[in-house]
Amino acid sequence: MIPNQWYAVLESKQVKKGQLIGVVRLGEKLVFWRIQNGDVHCTLDKCIHRGAQLSKGKVINHRLECPFHGFQYDKTGEVKVIPARGKNAIVEHYFKQRAYITREMGGLIFIYWGKWPEDEGKLPAVPMFEELLNKDFKYYTKIDHWNVHYSLVIENQLDVVHLPFVHSRTIGRGYRTLVHGPGIRECQGDDGLIEIQVQPFNVKDDGITIPLKYSEIPDNLKTYLYFRFPNIWMNRISNSTIIFIAFSPIDEENTLLYLRFYLKSSIPLLGAIIGRVGARGNLLIAGQDKRVVITQHPLKSVYKMQGQKLIQGDRPIVEYRRIRQKLIENYLEKRNEVK
Ligand code: FES
Ligand SMILES: [Fe+2]
């Protein structure tokens, strides 16, 4: 997991007003709590006093209260009240747990997994796909747990070569095993957003056709796979139908997928039925992928992986690994500068 990025970690509805939830994300035990004005906050799920789990406590106004001796934490992780000393006693700054900045967008909770910055205004943009914020879209979610590092799930979603094999009876029907390109674009915005866009172009193999190179892929080919670092992806099926996945990292060997089926429909009831069927379809297709991905070795994406012989069609995966490696190096460089 690479620090100093926004990770989608939960669905908004998992954290209700005045309530808290303890989860493992990015290899850490975290507690999320939502205060009355709707803001969500996040700290490590461990009291700095004597180690009780904060997620067993409660939300008091805008603070989180430990269930053991009532220490009260604010959103930055600072203890503001130690009841045994008197509620108005000053608390020293070192009474502080690690906290993460959170944002909500499109019904997802993101955390900036890094040090609390001095200037919140300088943080990169939250990497949500803007078109999914359109109120005309309704979405239907299924959650699926995979026993692999989130990077491998992402690689699978960028893999155009597997379609006719893993999904021979569903989205890969038609035995289109010959892989042109695929077309690929990379977009890096000034706001820190990094996106890989893929144009799949698989055809039936007639025994004569030679796969086109990336540069030969026609410009007007539909782009429908989009991945935004570090952990969201969408498949734009049409202007009114989109499949979206947030790959929420639990730890080095576990990932939670928030699979959403987005639909714009002018007939609400019919839309709800199609949406539910679509969400179930997402889960079915993800199950086909999971069956194979969990058998891969190693269960984590690494740049220049030993023992793997990649082919032209794997280029989106190579690009993913390359950018991921770059982000790791950037982080390490900055960390050394700070030291
Ligand atoms: S362990 Fe949390 S207040 Fe004592
Ligand atoms: Fe797949």
Coordinates of C-alpha atoms and ligand atoms in Angstrom, one line a residue:
M1 CA 0.0 0.0 0.0
I2 CA 1.4 3.4 -1.0
P3 CA 1.0 6.3 1.5
N4 CA -0.2 9.8 0.7
Q5 CA -3.0 8.9 -1.6
W6 CA -6.8 8.9 -1.3
Y7 CA -8.2 5.4 -0.9
A8 CA -11.9 4.6 -1.2
V9 CA -12.4 2.4 1.9
L10 CA -16.1 2.2 2.7
E11 CA -19.5 3.0 1.4
S12 CA -21.1 6.1 3.0
K13 CA -24.1 4.2 4.3
Q14 CA -21.9 1.9 6.4
V15 CA -21.3 4.8 8.9
K16 CA -24.6 6.2 10.2
K17 CA -25.0 9.5 12.1
G18 CA -23.9 9.3 15.7
Q19 CA -22.5 5.8 15.1
L20 CA -19.1 4.3 14.7
I21 CA -17.7 1.3 13.0
G22 CA -14.4 -0.6 13.4
V23 CA -12.8 -2.1 10.3
V24 CA -9.4 -3.2 9.0
R25 CA -8.2 -1.2 6.0
L26 CA -4.7 -0.7 4.6
G27 CA -3.4 -3.1 7.2
E28 CA -4.6 -1.1 10.1
K29 CA -7.4 -1.3 12.6
L30 CA -9.4 1.8 12.0
V31 CA -12.5 3.4 13.6
F32 CA -14.8 5.6 11.5
W33 CA -17.4 7.7 13.2
R34 CA -20.1 10.1 11.9
I35 CA -21.0 13.2 13.8
Q36 CA -24.4 15.0 13.7
N37 CA -23.5 17.4 10.9
G38 CA -22.8 14.4 8.7
D39 CA -19.0 14.6 8.7
V40 CA -17.1 11.3 9.0
H41 CA -13.8 11.0 10.9
C42 CA -11.2 8.3 11.2
T43 CA -8.5 7.3 13.7
L44 CA -6.7 4.2 14.6
D45 CA -9.0 1.9 16.6
K46 CA -6.9 1.9 19.8
C47 CA -7.0 4.2 22.7
I48 CA -3.7 5.8 23.6
H49 CA -4.5 5.4 27.3
R50 CA -4.6 1.7 27.9
G51 CA -5.3 0.3 24.5
A52 CA -9.0 -0.3 24.5
Q53 CA -10.8 -0.5 21.2
L54 CA -12.3 2.9 20.4
S55 CA -14.9 1.3 18.1
K56 CA -16.5 -0.1 21.2
G57 CA -17.0 3.5 22.5
K58 CA -19.5 6.1 21.4
V59 CA -19.9 9.4 19.6
I60 CA -20.5 12.3 21.9
N61 CA -21.3 15.5 20.0
H62 CA -18.3 15.8 17.6
R63 CA -16.0 13.6 19.5
L64 CA -15.3 9.9 20.0
E65 CA -15.3 8.6 23.6
C66 CA -13.3 5.6 24.6
P67 CA -15.5 3.0 26.4
F68 CA -12.9 2.3 29.1
H69 CA -12.1 5.6 30.9
G70 CA -13.9 8.1 28.7
F71 CA -11.0 9.9 27.0
Q72 CA -12.6 12.0 24.2
Y73 CA -10.9 12.3 20.8
D74 CA -11.4 15.0 18.1
K75 CA -11.1 14.5 14.4
T76 CA -7.4 15.0 14.4
G77 CA -6.9 12.3 16.9
E78 CA -6.1 14.6 19.8
V79 CA -7.6 13.8 23.2
K80 CA -9.5 16.9 24.3
V81 CA -11.0 15.6 27.6
I82 CA -9.7 13.2 30.2
P83 CA -12.7 12.9 32.6
A84 CA -10.7 11.7 35.6
R85 CA -8.7 15.0 35.5
G86 CA -11.9 17.1 35.3
K87 CA -13.7 18.0 32.1
N88 CA -12.2 21.5 31.8
A89 CA -8.6 20.5 32.5
I90 CA -6.1 21.2 29.7
V91 CA -4.8 18.1 27.9
E92 CA -1.2 18.0 26.6
H93 CA -0.8 17.6 22.9
Y94 CA 1.1 14.3 23.2
F95 CA -2.2 12.7 24.1
K96 CA -2.9 12.0 20.4
Q97 CA -3.8 9.0 18.3
R98 CA -3.1 8.8 14.5
A99 CA -6.0 10.1 12.5
Y100 CA -6.7 10.3 8.8
I101 CA -8.4 13.0 6.8
T102 CA -11.7 11.7 5.3
R103 CA -13.8 12.9 2.4
E104 CA -17.1 11.6 1.0
M105 CA -17.9 11.5 -2.6
G106 CA -20.4 9.5 -4.7
G107 CA -21.5 7.5 -1.7
L108 CA -18.0 6.4 -0.8
I109 CA -15.7 7.3 2.1
F110 CA -12.1 8.1 1.1
I111 CA -9.2 8.5 3.5
Y112 CA -6.0 10.3 2.8
W113 CA -3.7 7.5 4.0
G114 CA -0.7 9.5 5.1
K115 CA 0.3 12.1 7.7
W116 CA -2.2 14.7 8.5
P117 CA -1.0 17.6 6.3
E118 CA -0.2 21.1 7.5
D119 CA -2.3 22.5 4.7
E120 CA -5.4 20.5 3.8
G121 CA -5.8 22.7 0.7
K122 CA -2.7 21.3 -0.8
L123 CA -4.0 17.7 -0.9
P124 CA -4.5 16.1 -4.3
A125 CA -8.0 15.8 -5.6
V126 CA -10.2 13.0 -4.5
P127 CA -10.1 10.5 -7.3
M128 CA -13.8 9.9 -8.0
F129 CA -15.2 9.6 -11.5
E130 CA -17.1 12.9 -12.0
E131 CA -19.8 11.4 -14.2
L132 CA -20.8 9.1 -11.5
L133 CA -21.8 12.1 -9.3
N134 CA -24.6 12.8 -11.8
K135 CA -27.8 12.6 -9.7
D136 CA -29.7 10.9 -12.6
F137 CA -27.6 7.8 -11.9
K138 CA -28.8 5.3 -9.3
Y139 CA -26.5 2.6 -8.2
Y140 CA -26.9 -0.9 -6.8
T141 CA -24.0 -2.4 -4.8
K142 CA -22.7 -5.8 -4.0
I143 CA -19.7 -6.4 -1.7
D144 CA -17.2 -9.2 -2.4
H145 CA -14.2 -10.3 -0.4
W146 CA -11.1 -11.6 -2.2
N147 CA -8.1 -13.2 -0.6
V148 CA -5.5 -11.3 -2.5
H149 CA -3.7 -8.0 -2.4
Y150 CA -5.8 -5.2 -4.0
S151 CA -3.2 -4.7 -6.8
L152 CA -3.9 -8.1 -8.2
V153 CA -7.6 -7.4 -8.4
I154 CA -6.8 -4.2 -10.2
E155 CA -4.6 -6.0 -12.7
N156 CA -7.4 -8.4 -13.4
Q157 CA -9.7 -5.5 -14.2
L158 CA -7.2 -4.2 -16.7
D159 CA -6.7 -7.6 -18.3
V160 CA -8.3 -7.8 -21.8
V161 CA -6.6 -11.1 -22.6
H162 CA -8.5 -13.2 -20.1
L163 CA -12.0 -12.3 -21.3
P164 CA -12.7 -15.3 -23.7
F165 CA -11.3 -17.8 -21.2
V166 CA -12.5 -16.7 -17.8
H167 CA -15.8 -15.3 -19.1
S168 CA -16.5 -17.7 -21.9
R169 CA -20.2 -17.8 -21.1
T170 CA -20.8 -14.2 -20.1
I171 CA -19.0 -11.0 -21.1
G172 CA -16.3 -13.0 -23.0
R173 CA -18.7 -14.9 -25.2
G174 CA -17.8 -15.3 -28.9
Y175 CA -14.3 -16.8 -28.5
R176 CA -12.6 -13.5 -29.5
T177 CA -9.1 -14.7 -28.5
L178 CA -7.0 -12.6 -30.8
V179 CA -6.0 -9.4 -29.0
H180 CA -5.3 -6.2 -31.0
G181 CA -3.4 -3.6 -29.1
P182 CA -5.2 -2.9 -26.8
G183 CA -5.4 0.8 -27.1
I184 CA -4.2 2.6 -24.0
R185 CA -4.0 6.2 -22.8
E186 CA -2.7 7.7 -19.6
C187 CA -3.9 10.9 -18.2
Q188 CA -2.2 12.8 -15.4
G189 CA -3.9 16.0 -14.2
D190 CA -2.4 18.9 -12.3
D191 CA -4.8 18.0 -9.5
G192 CA -2.8 14.8 -8.9
L193 CA -5.3 12.4 -10.6
I194 CA -3.7 9.6 -12.6
E195 CA -5.9 7.6 -14.9
I196 CA -5.3 4.6 -17.3
Q197 CA -7.9 4.2 -20.1
V198 CA -8.0 1.0 -22.1
Q199 CA -9.6 0.4 -25.5
P200 CA -10.1 -3.4 -25.7
F201 CA -10.2 -4.7 -29.3
N202 CA -10.4 -8.5 -29.3
V203 CA -11.5 -10.4 -32.4
K204 CA -12.0 -14.0 -33.5
D205 CA -8.8 -15.6 -34.7
D206 CA -9.1 -16.5 -38.4
G207 CA -5.5 -17.9 -38.5
I208 CA -4.4 -15.1 -40.8
T209 CA -4.9 -11.8 -38.9
I210 CA -1.9 -10.5 -37.0
P211 CA -2.6 -8.5 -33.9
L212 CA -2.4 -4.8 -34.4
K213 CA 0.2 -2.9 -32.4
Y214 CA -0.9 -0.2 -29.9
S215 CA -0.1 2.5 -32.3
E216 CA -2.3 0.9 -35.0
I217 CA -5.4 1.0 -32.9
P218 CA -7.9 3.3 -34.6
D219 CA -8.5 6.6 -32.8
N220 CA -12.2 6.3 -32.8
L221 CA -12.3 3.0 -31.0
K222 CA -14.5 3.0 -27.9
T223 CA -12.7 3.5 -24.6
Y224 CA -14.5 1.8 -21.9
L225 CA -12.2 0.7 -19.1
Y226 CA -11.0 3.4 -16.8
F227 CA -8.8 3.0 -13.8
R228 CA -8.0 5.8 -11.4
F229 CA -5.1 5.5 -8.9
P230 CA -5.0 4.2 -6.4
N231 CA -8.2 2.0 -6.3
I232 CA -11.2 2.8 -8.4
W233 CA -12.3 1.5 -11.8
M234 CA -15.2 1.7 -14.2
N235 CA -16.4 0.1 -17.3
R236 CA -18.5 2.5 -19.3
I237 CA -21.0 0.2 -21.1
S238 CA -23.1 3.1 -22.4
N239 CA -24.1 6.7 -21.4
S240 CA -26.7 5.2 -19.1
T241 CA -25.0 2.1 -17.8
I242 CA -21.7 1.9 -15.9
I243 CA -20.0 -0.8 -13.8
F244 CA -17.9 0.6 -11.1
I245 CA -15.5 -1.1 -8.6
A246 CA -13.7 0.3 -5.5
F247 CA -10.9 -2.1 -4.5
S248 CA -10.7 -1.4 -0.8
P249 CA -7.5 -2.8 0.6
I250 CA -7.9 -4.7 3.9
D251 CA -4.3 -5.9 4.3
E252 CA -1.6 -7.4 2.2
E253 CA -3.7 -10.5 1.5
N254 CA -7.3 -9.3 1.5
T255 CA -9.4 -6.9 -0.5
L256 CA -13.0 -5.9 -0.3
L257 CA -14.7 -5.1 -3.7
Y258 CA -17.5 -2.6 -3.7
L259 CA -19.1 -3.5 -7.0
R260 CA -21.7 -1.1 -8.3
F261 CA -24.1 -1.2 -11.2
Y262 CA -24.9 2.4 -12.2
L263 CA -28.0 3.0 -14.2
K264 CA -29.9 6.0 -15.6
S265 CA -33.5 5.1 -16.1
S266 CA -36.6 7.2 -16.7
I267 CA -38.8 4.4 -15.3
P268 CA -37.9 4.1 -11.6
L269 CA -39.4 0.7 -11.0
L270 CA -38.0 -0.9 -14.1
G271 CA -34.7 0.8 -13.3
A272 CA -34.6 -0.7 -9.8
I273 CA -35.3 -4.2 -11.2
I274 CA -32.6 -3.9 -13.9
G275 CA -30.2 -2.4 -11.3
R276 CA -30.6 -5.3 -9.0
V277 CA -30.2 -7.8 -11.8
G278 CA -27.2 -5.9 -13.0
A279 CA -25.6 -5.9 -9.5
R280 CA -26.1 -9.7 -9.3
G281 CA -24.5 -10.0 -12.7
N282 CA -21.5 -8.0 -11.5
L283 CA -21.1 -10.4 -8.6
L284 CA -21.3 -13.5 -10.9
I285 CA -18.7 -12.1 -13.3
A286 CA -16.4 -11.1 -10.4
G287 CA -16.8 -14.7 -9.1
Q288 CA -15.5 -16.0 -12.4
D289 CA -12.4 -13.8 -12.0
K290 CA -11.9 -14.5 -8.4
R291 CA -11.7 -18.3 -9.0
V292 CA -8.6 -17.8 -11.1
V293 CA -7.0 -14.7 -9.6
I294 CA -6.7 -16.2 -6.1
T295 CA -4.6 -19.0 -7.6
Q296 CA -2.0 -16.5 -9.0
H297 CA 1.4 -16.4 -7.5
P298 CA 2.6 -14.1 -6.0
L299 CA -0.6 -12.6 -4.7
K300 CA 0.7 -9.1 -5.1
S301 CA 1.6 -6.9 -8.1
V302 CA 5.3 -6.1 -8.3
Y303 CA 7.2 -4.1 -11.0
K304 CA 9.4 -6.3 -13.2
M305 CA 8.0 -9.4 -11.6
Q306 CA 10.4 -12.3 -11.8
G307 CA 9.2 -15.5 -13.5
Q308 CA 6.4 -13.8 -15.5
K309 CA 6.7 -13.6 -19.3
L310 CA 4.3 -10.9 -20.4
I311 CA 2.8 -10.4 -23.9
Q312 CA 1.6 -7.4 -25.9
G313 CA -2.0 -7.7 -24.7
D314 CA -0.7 -7.2 -21.1
R315 CA 0.4 -3.7 -21.6
P316 CA -2.3 -2.1 -19.4
I317 CA -1.0 -4.3 -16.6
V318 CA 2.6 -3.2 -17.3
E319 CA 1.5 0.4 -17.3
Y320 CA -0.3 -0.1 -14.0
R321 CA 2.8 -1.7 -12.4
R322 CA 5.1 1.0 -13.8
I323 CA 3.0 3.9 -12.4
R324 CA 2.6 2.1 -9.1
Q325 CA 6.4 1.7 -8.9
K326 CA 6.8 5.4 -9.7
L327 CA 4.4 6.4 -6.9
I328 CA 6.3 4.2 -4.5
E329 CA 9.6 5.8 -5.6
N330 CA 8.1 9.3 -5.3
Y331 CA 6.9 8.6 -1.8
L332 CA 10.3 7.2 -0.7
E333 CA 12.2 10.2 -2.2
K334 CA 10.0 12.7 -0.4
R335 CA 10.3 10.8 2.8
N336 CA 14.1 10.9 2.6
E337 CA 13.9 14.7 1.9
V338 CA 12.0 15.2 5.1
K339 CA 14.4 13.2 7.2
Ligands
FES1 S1 -8.2 2.9 27.6 FE1 -9.3 4.4 26.7 S2 -9.7 5.9 28.2 FE2 -8.6 4.3 29.2
FE2 FE -12.8 -10.6 -15.7

